[in-house]
Each structure stands twice: as structure tokens, then as C-alpha cells.
Tab-separated table of C-alpha atoms in Angstrom:
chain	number	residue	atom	x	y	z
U	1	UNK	CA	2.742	-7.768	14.041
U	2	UNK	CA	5.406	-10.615	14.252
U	3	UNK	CA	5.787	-11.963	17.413
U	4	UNK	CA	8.514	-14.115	17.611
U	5	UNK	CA	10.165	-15.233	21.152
U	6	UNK	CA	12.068	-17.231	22.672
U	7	UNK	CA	13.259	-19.005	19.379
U	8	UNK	CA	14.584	-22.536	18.738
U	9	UNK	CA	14.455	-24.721	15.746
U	10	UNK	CA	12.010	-27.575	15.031
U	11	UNK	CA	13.380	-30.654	13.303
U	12	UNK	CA	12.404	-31.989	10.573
U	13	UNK	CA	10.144	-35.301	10.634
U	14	UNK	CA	10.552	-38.411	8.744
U	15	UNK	CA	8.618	-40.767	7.432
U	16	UNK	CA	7.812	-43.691	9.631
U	17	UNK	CA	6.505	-47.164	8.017
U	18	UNK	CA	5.614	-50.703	9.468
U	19	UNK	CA	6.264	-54.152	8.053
U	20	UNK	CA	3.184	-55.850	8.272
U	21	UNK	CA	3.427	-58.318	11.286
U	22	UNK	CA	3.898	-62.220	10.391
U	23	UNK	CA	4.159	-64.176	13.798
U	24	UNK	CA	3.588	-62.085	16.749
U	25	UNK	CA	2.423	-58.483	18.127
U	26	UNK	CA	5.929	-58.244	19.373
U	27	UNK	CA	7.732	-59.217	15.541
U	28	UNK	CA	7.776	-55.714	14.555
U	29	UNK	CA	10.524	-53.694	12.092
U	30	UNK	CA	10.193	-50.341	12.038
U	31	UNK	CA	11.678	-48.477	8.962
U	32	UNK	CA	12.439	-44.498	8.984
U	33	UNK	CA	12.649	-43.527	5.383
U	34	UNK	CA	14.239	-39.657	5.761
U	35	UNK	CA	15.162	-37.807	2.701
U	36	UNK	CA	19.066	-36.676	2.789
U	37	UNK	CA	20.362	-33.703	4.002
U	38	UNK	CA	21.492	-32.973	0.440
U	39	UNK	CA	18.348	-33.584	-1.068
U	40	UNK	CA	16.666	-31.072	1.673
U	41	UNK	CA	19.869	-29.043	1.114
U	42	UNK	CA	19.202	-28.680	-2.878
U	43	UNK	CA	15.281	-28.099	-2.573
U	44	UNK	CA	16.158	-24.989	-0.362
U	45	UNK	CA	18.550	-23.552	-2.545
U	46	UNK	CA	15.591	-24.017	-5.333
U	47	UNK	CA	12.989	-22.670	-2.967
U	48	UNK	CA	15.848	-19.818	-1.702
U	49	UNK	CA	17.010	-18.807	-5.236
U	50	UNK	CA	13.329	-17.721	-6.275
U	51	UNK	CA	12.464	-16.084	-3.002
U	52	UNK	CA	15.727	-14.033	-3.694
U	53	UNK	CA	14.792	-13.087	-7.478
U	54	UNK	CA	11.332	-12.115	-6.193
U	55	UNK	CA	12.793	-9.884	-3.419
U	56	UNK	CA	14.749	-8.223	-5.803
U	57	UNK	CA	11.847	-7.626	-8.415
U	58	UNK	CA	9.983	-6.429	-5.661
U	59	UNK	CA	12.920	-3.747	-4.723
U	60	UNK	CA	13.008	-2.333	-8.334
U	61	UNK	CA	9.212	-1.552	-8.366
U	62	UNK	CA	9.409	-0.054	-5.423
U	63	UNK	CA	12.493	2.457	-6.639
U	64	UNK	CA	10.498	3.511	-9.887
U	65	UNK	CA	8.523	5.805	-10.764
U	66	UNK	CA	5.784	6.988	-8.838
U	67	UNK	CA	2.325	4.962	-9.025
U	68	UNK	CA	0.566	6.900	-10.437
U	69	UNK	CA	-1.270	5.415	-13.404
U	70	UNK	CA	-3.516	1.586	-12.793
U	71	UNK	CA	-0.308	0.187	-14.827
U	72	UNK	CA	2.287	1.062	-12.452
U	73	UNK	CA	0.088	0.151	-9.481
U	74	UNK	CA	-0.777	-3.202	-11.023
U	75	UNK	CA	2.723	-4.136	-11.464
U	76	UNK	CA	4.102	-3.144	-7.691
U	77	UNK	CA	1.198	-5.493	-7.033
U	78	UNK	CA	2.012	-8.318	-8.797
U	79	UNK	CA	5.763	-8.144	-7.591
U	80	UNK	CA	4.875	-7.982	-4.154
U	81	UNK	CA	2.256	-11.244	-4.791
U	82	UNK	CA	5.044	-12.792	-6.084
U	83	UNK	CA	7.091	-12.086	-3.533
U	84	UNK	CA	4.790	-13.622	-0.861
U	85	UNK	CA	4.391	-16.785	-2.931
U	86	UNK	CA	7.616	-17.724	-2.989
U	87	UNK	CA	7.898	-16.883	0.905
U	88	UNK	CA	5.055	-19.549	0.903
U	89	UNK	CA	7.160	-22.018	-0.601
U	90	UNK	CA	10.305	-21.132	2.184
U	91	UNK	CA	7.464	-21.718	4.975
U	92	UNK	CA	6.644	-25.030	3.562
U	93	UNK	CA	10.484	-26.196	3.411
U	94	UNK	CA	11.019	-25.304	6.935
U	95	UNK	CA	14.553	-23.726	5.553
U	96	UNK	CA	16.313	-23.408	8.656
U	97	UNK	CA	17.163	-19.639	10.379
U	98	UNK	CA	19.848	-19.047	12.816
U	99	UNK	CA	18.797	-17.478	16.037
U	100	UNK	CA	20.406	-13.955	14.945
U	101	UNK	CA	17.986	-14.110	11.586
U	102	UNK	CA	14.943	-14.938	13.322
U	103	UNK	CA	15.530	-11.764	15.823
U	104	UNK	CA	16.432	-9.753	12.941
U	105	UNK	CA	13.315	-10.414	11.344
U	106	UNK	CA	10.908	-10.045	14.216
U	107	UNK	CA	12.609	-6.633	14.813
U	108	UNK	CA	11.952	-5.409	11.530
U	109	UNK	CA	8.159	-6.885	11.561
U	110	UNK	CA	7.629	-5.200	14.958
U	111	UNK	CA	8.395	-1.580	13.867
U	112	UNK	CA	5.447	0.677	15.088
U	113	UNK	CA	4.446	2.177	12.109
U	114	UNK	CA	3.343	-1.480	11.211
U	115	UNK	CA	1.521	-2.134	14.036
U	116	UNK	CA	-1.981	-1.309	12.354
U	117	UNK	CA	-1.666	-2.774	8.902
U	118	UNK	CA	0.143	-6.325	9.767
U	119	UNK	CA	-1.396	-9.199	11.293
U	120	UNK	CA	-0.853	-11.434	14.545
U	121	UNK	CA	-0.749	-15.396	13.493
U	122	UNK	CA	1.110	-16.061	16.793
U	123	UNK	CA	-1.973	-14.367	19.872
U	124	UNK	CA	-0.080	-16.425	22.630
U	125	UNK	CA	3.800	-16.496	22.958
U	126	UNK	CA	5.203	-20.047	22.767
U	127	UNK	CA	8.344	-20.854	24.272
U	128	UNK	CA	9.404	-22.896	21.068
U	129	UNK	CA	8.244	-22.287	17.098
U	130	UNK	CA	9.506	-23.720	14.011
U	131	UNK	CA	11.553	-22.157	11.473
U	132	UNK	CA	8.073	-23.005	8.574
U	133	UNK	CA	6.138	-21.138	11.462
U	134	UNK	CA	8.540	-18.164	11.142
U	135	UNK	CA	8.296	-17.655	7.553
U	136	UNK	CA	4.985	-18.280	7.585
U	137	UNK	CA	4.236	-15.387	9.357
U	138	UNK	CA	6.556	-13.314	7.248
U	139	UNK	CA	5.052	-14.204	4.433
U	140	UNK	CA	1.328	-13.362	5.853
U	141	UNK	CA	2.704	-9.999	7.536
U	142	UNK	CA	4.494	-8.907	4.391
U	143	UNK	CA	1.366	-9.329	2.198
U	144	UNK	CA	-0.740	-7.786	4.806
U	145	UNK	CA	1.791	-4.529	5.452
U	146	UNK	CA	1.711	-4.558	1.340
U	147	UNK	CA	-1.941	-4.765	0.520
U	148	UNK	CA	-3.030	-3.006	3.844
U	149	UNK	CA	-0.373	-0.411	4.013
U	150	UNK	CA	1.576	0.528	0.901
U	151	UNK	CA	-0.901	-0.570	-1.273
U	152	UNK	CA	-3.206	2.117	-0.002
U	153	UNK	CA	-0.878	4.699	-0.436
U	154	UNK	CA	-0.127	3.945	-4.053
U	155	UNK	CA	-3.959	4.371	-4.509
U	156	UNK	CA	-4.030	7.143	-2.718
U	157	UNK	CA	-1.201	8.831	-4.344
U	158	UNK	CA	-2.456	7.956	-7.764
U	159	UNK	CA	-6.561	8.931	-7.232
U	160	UNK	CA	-5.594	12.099	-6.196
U	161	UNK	CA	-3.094	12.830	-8.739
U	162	UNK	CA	-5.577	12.639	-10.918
U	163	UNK	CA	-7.919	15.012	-9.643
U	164	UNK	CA	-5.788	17.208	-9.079
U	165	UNK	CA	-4.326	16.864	-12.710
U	166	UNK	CA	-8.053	17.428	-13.295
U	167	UNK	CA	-8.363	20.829	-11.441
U	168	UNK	CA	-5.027	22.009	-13.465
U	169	UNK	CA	-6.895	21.511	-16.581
U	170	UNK	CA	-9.729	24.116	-15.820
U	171	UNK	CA	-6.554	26.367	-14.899
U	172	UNK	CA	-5.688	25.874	-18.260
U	173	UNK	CA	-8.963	27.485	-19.163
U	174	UNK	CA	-8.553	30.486	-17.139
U	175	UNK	CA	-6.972	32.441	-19.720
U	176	UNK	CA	-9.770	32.306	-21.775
U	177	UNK	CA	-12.531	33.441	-19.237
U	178	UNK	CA	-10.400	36.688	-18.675
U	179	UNK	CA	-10.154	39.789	-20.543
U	180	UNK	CA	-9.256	43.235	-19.882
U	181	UNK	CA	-12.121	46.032	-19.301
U	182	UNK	CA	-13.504	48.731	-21.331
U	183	UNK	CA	-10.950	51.153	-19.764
U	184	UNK	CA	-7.833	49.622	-18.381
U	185	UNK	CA	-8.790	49.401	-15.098
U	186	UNK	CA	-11.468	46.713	-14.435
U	187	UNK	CA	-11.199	42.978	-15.201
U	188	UNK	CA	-14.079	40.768	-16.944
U	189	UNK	CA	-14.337	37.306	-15.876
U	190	UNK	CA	-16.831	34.892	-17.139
U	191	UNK	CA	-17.947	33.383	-13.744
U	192	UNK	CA	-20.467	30.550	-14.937
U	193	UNK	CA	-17.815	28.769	-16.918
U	194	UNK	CA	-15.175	28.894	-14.363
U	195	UNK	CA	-18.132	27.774	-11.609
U	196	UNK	CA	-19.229	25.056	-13.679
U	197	UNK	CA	-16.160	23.359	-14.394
U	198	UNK	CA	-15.587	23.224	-10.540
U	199	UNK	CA	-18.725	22.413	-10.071
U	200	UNK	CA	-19.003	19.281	-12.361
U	201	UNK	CA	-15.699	18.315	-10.411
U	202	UNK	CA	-16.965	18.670	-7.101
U	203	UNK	CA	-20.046	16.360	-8.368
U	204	UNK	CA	-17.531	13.676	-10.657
U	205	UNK	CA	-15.329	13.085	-6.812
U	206	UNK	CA	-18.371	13.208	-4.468
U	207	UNK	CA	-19.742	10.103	-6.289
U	208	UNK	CA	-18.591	6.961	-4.806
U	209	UNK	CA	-17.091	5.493	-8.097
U	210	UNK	CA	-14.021	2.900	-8.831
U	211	UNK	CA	-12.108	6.121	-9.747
U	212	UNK	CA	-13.412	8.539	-6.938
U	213	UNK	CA	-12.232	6.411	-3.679
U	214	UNK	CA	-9.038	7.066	-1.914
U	215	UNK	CA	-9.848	4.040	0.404
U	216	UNK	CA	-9.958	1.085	0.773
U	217	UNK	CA	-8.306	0.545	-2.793
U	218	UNK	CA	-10.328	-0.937	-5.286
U	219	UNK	CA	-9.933	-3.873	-6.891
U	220	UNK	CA	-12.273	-6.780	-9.178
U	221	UNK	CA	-15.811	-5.435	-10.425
U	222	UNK	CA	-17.849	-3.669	-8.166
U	223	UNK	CA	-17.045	-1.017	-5.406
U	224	UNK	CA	-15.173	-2.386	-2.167
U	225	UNK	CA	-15.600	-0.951	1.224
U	226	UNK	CA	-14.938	-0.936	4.539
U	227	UNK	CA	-16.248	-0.471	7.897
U	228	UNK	CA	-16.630	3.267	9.598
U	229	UNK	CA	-13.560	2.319	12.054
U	230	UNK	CA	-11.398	1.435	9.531
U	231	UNK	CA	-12.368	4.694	6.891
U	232	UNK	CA	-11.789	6.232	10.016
U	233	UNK	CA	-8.756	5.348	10.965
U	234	UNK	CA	-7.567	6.393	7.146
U	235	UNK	CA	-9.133	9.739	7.582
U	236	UNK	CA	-6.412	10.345	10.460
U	237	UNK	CA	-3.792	8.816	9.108
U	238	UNK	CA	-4.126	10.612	5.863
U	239	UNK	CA	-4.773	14.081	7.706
U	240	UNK	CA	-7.979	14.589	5.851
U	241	UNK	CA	-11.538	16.176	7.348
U	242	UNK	CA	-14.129	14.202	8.317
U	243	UNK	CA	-16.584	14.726	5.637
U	244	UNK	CA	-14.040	12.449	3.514
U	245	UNK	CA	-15.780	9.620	5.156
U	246	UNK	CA	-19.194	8.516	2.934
U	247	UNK	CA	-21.301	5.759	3.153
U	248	UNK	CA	-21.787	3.015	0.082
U	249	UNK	CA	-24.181	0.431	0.678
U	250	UNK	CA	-23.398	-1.145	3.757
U	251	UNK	CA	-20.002	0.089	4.680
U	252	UNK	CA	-17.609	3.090	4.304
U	253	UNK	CA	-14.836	4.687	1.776
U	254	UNK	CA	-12.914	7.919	1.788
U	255	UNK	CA	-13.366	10.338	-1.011
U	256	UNK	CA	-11.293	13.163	-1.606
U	257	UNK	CA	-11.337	16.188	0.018
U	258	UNK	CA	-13.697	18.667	-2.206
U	259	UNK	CA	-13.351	21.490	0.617
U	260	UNK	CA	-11.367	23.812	-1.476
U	261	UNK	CA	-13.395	23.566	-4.405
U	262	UNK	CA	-16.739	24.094	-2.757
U	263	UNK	CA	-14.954	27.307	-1.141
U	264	UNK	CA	-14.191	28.234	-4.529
U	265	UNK	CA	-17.550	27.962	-5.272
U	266	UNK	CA	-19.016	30.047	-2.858
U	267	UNK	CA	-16.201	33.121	-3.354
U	268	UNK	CA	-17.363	33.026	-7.098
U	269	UNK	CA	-21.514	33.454	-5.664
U	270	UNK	CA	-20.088	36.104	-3.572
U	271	UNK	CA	-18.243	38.407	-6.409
U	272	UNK	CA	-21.594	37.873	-9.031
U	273	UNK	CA	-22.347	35.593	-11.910
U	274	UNK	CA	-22.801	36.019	-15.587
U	275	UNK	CA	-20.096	35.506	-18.491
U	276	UNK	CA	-18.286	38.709	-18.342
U	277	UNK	CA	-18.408	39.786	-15.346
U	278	UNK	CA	-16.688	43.237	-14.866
U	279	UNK	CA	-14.637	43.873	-11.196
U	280	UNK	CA	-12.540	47.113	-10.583
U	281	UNK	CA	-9.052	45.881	-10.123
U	282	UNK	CA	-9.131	45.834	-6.278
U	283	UNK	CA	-12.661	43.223	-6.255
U	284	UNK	CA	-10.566	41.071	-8.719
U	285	UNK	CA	-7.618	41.057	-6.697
U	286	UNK	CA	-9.334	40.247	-3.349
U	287	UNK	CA	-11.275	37.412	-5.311
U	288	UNK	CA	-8.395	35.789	-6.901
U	289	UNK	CA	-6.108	35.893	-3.638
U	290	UNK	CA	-8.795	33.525	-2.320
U	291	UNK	CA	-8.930	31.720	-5.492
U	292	UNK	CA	-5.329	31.033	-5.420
U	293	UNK	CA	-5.267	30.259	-1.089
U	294	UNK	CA	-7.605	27.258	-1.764
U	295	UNK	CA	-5.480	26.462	-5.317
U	296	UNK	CA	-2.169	25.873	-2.352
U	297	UNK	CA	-4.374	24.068	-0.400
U	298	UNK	CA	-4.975	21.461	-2.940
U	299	UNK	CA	-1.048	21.445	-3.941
U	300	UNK	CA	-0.402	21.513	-0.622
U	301	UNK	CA	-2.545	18.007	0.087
U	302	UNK	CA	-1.090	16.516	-2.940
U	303	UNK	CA	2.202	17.043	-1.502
U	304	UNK	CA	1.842	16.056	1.729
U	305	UNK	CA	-0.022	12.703	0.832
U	306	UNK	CA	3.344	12.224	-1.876
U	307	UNK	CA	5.394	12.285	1.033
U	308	UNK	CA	3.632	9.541	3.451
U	309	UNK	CA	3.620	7.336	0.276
U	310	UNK	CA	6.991	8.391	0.182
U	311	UNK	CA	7.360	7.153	3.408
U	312	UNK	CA	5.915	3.993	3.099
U	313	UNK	CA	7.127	3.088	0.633
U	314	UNK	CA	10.536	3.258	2.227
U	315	UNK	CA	9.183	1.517	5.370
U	316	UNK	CA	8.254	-1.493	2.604
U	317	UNK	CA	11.442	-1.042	1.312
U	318	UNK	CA	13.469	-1.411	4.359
U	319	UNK	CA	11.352	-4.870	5.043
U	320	UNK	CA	12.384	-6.445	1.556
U	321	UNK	CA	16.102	-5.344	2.527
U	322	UNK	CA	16.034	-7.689	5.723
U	323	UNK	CA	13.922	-10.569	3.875
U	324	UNK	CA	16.302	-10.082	1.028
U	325	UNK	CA	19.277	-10.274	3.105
U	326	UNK	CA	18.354	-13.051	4.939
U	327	UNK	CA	17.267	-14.903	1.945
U	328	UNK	CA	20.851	-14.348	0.792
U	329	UNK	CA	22.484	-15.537	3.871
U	330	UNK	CA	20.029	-18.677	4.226
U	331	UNK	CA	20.976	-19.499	0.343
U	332	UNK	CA	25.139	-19.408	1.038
U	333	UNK	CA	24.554	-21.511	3.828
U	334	UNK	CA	22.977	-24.213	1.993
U	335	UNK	CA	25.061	-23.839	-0.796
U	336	UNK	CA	28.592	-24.193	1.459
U	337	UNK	CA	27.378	-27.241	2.933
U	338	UNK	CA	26.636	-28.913	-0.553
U	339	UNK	CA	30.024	-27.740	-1.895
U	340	UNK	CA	31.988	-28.727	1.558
């Protein structure tokens, strides 16, 4: 979290040199050689005119279409990278903040929600920090909140989109696997194909795969994890049971939840196997109320985790609106003084 306090500005330092001495200790010139306050004034507008074109790249991805294909997440990604780079470049300028922009900023940085995902550079309060410090730590909490925070969602949002987008495929199917009975009043279903299609999803999203993880988000060759507190901490956040949480090697991911399907499972065991199975109306229509109960409980997920990406993403959103206005505001101010 941002922890700014107690604000004031840092100069800038020169650049002190010595004339080698001739006749004495005491025969001594020193020379400051400072750059001009136009010359600093120029290389912030340079370093202030990117940081606001990567702000507002970083805006539109974040107001298009839901990510949910590897493109669309890749691209959010590399906006927001950008965006931090360029923050970089404001830290290492020192571009000066008024004392209203630095509290606006730490009051955006310091909204609860963030507390979890963003780091703390600053761990004792100091009664003076420099303006490079400040976006410094912007720049380090605004890739953190982005990788850490939105950047799980988006994975989250698209992993499970496509297992559910999966599960609507063998739905497809259905229609196929049921036929009337030999006299109007039974149903046949052919149980082992609808069983085995959930069953060979149930087995492709309990494997720990690239794919198959909801968290952390994966990234480079190889699978990435995390430790048990911090898959746990997911699990709550993302509402999801406990048996989510697996193992890989030596840490922990979250997989999704498979609880409906296995339930699915076991209702079709109950009712009989075979590939036309024959039910009396009422046996059908008990089964498939069951069916269709677990079928909302998957939309239902899918809906709710759409809305805390939805959420966070507007959280994000809301932080690129204050950098972006203050970017702004930083960038007239330099620019007045050049043209006054």
C-alpha cells in the first residue's frame, strides 16, 4: 500500500567539481555545473508526454472486451508493463508534485480493496520523501495491484470461460442421447455417453496443467505456483470450496471447481447406466431437475467470478484515472513555465 506522509519536496542536486589545487590546501574553486530549469523543464514534458500516452493505452484495454482469450490477456498485459515503464522514467526525473497531487495519489493507492495485492516500499513513515520516491512507489504499487490483482482476475475470468464453454458443448450433445420411448410415455437416455463426456472433463480440469489453473496465473514455460496461504487466500476471495486448492510440486494452485460435475456424475450412477436407458416420465423428470440445479450452479459461478473481474477491473481503472490526471496536470505545468 502507498504510504505517503507528511510530504515535502526534495531538490534537485547538482553536480559539484574541483579545480585541481596549484599553491595551497586553502586555493580552492569550487564549480556547480546544474543543468537549467528549462532543460529539466523539457526532459519532463518528454518523460510526462509518454507516461500520459501509456495511461491512456492502458484505459482502452481496460474498456474492451472481456479477456477472455490468451490474446486479449496478453495485450492488457503489455499496456499495463508499459505503463509502469514509463512511470519508471517519471521516478527517475524526480518531476515535481504539488502537495494536493501527492495526497491524491496516496488516497487512491490506500483504498482497502488494495491492501492485499500492492506492496509497502516505504515500512517506516518519514517525515520528508522526494517527489522520484513518490513515483517510485506508484510505479511498483501499480504493477503489483496489476499483476497481483487484476491480472488474476483476467485469468480467472478467461480459464473458466473456457470450461464452461466446454461443458456447453456436451449440452450440445444432449439432443442426441435422447429419444422418445416405445409408448409415449417413458424417455431413453444413453447414460454412458453423457457420463463420459463429464467425466473426461472432470479428469482434463483436475490436472494441474497451464490451461487448468485459475491461480496464480501462468506465465513462461513450466507451471507457476504459489504457497498454501496465498492459494488460500484466492480460494476466499474467489468464493470457491476448499478442494480448489491442489498441490504441484512444491507449492499450491487453484483449479476449478469440478463439484457440480462430479454431482452430475453420481445422479447419472443413481438413475442406471447403459446407452438407452428407458425412465417413466416422472424418473426422468426428477433426474434432469438435478441435472439442470448443478447446470445453474456452474452459470451461476461464471457469473459471479465476471462480476469481481468486473470489479476490478474498475478498481484498476479508477487508479489509471488519478495517475492519468495527474500526469496531465504535472505536463501543463511544465509546459506553462517553458511558454511563460
Amino acid at each position: 500500500m502507498l504510504n505517503i506522509q507528511n510530504y515535502s519536496a526534495s531538490p534537485r542536486a547538482g553536480v559539484v567539481a574541483e579545480r585541481p589545487q596549484t599553491t595551497s590546501a586553502s586555493d580552492r574553486i569550487e564549480i556547480t555545473a546544474t543543468p537549467s530549469t528549462t532543460e529539466h523543464r523539457g526532459a519532463d514534458i518528454i518523460s510526462l508526454s509518454q507516461a500520459a500516452t501509456k495511461a491512456q493505452q492502458a484505459q482502452q484495454t481496460l474498456r474492451s472486451t472481456l479477456p477472455v482469450s490468451e490474446e486479449n490477456n496478453d495485450e492488457r498485459t503489455l499496456a499495463r508493463q508499459q505503463l509502469t515503464s514509463s512511470l519508471n522514467a517519471l521516478a527517475k526525473s524526480g518531476v515535481s508534485l504539488s502537495a494536493e497531487q501527492t495526497e491524491g495519489l496516496r488516497s487512491a493507492f490506500s483504498a482497502p480493496a488494495l491492501a492485499l495485492f500492492s506492496t509497502a516500499p516505504m515500512a517506516q513513515p518519514r517525515a520528508t520523501i522526494s517527489d522520484a520516491e513518490i513515483w517510485d512507489m506508484v510505479s511498483q504499487n501499480i504493477s503489483a495491484i496489476g499483476d497481483n490483482y487484476l491480472g488474476v482476475y483476467e485469468n480467472v475470468v478467461a480459464v473458466y470461460t473456457d470450461f464452461y464453454q466446454a461443458f456447453s458443448d456436451i449440452l450440445s450433445k444432449m439432443g442426441g442421447w435422447l429419444s422418445p420411448g416405445k409408448d409415449g410415455n417413458t424417455v431413453k437416455l444413453n447414460v454412458d455417453a453423457l457420463k463420459s463426456e463429464i467425466r473426461s472433463l472432470v479428469n482434463k480440469y483436475n490436472q494441474v496443467t497451464k490451461n487448468t489453473i485459475l491461480f496464480p496465473s501462468q506465465t513462461g514455460s513450466g507451471v507457476t505456483t504459489a504457497t498454501r496461504a496465498e492459494a488460500e487466500q484466492w480460494i476466499k476471495e474467489l468464493n470457491l470450496p476448499d478442494s480448489c486448492l491442489k498441490a504441484s510440486g512444491s507449492g499450491y494452485v487453484v483449479l476449478v471447481d469440478t463439484g457440480p460435475l462430479n454431482k452430475m456424475i453420481t445422479d447419472l450412477n443413481g438413475i442406471g447406466s447403459g446407452s438407452a436407458l428407458e425412465m417413466d416420465n416422472a424418473k426422468y423428470q426428477a433426474w434432469q431437475s438435478g441435472f439442470k440445479a448443478q447446470e445453474e450452479n456452474l452459470k451461476t459461478t461464471l457469473q459471479t467470478l465476471t462480476q469481481k473481474y468486473s470489479n476490478a477491473n474498475s478498481l484498476y481503472d479508477n487508479l489509471v484515472k488519478v495517475l492519468s490526471s495527474t500526469i496531465s496536470s504535472s505536463l501543463e505545468t511544465a509546459k506553462s513555465f517553458l511558454q511563460g
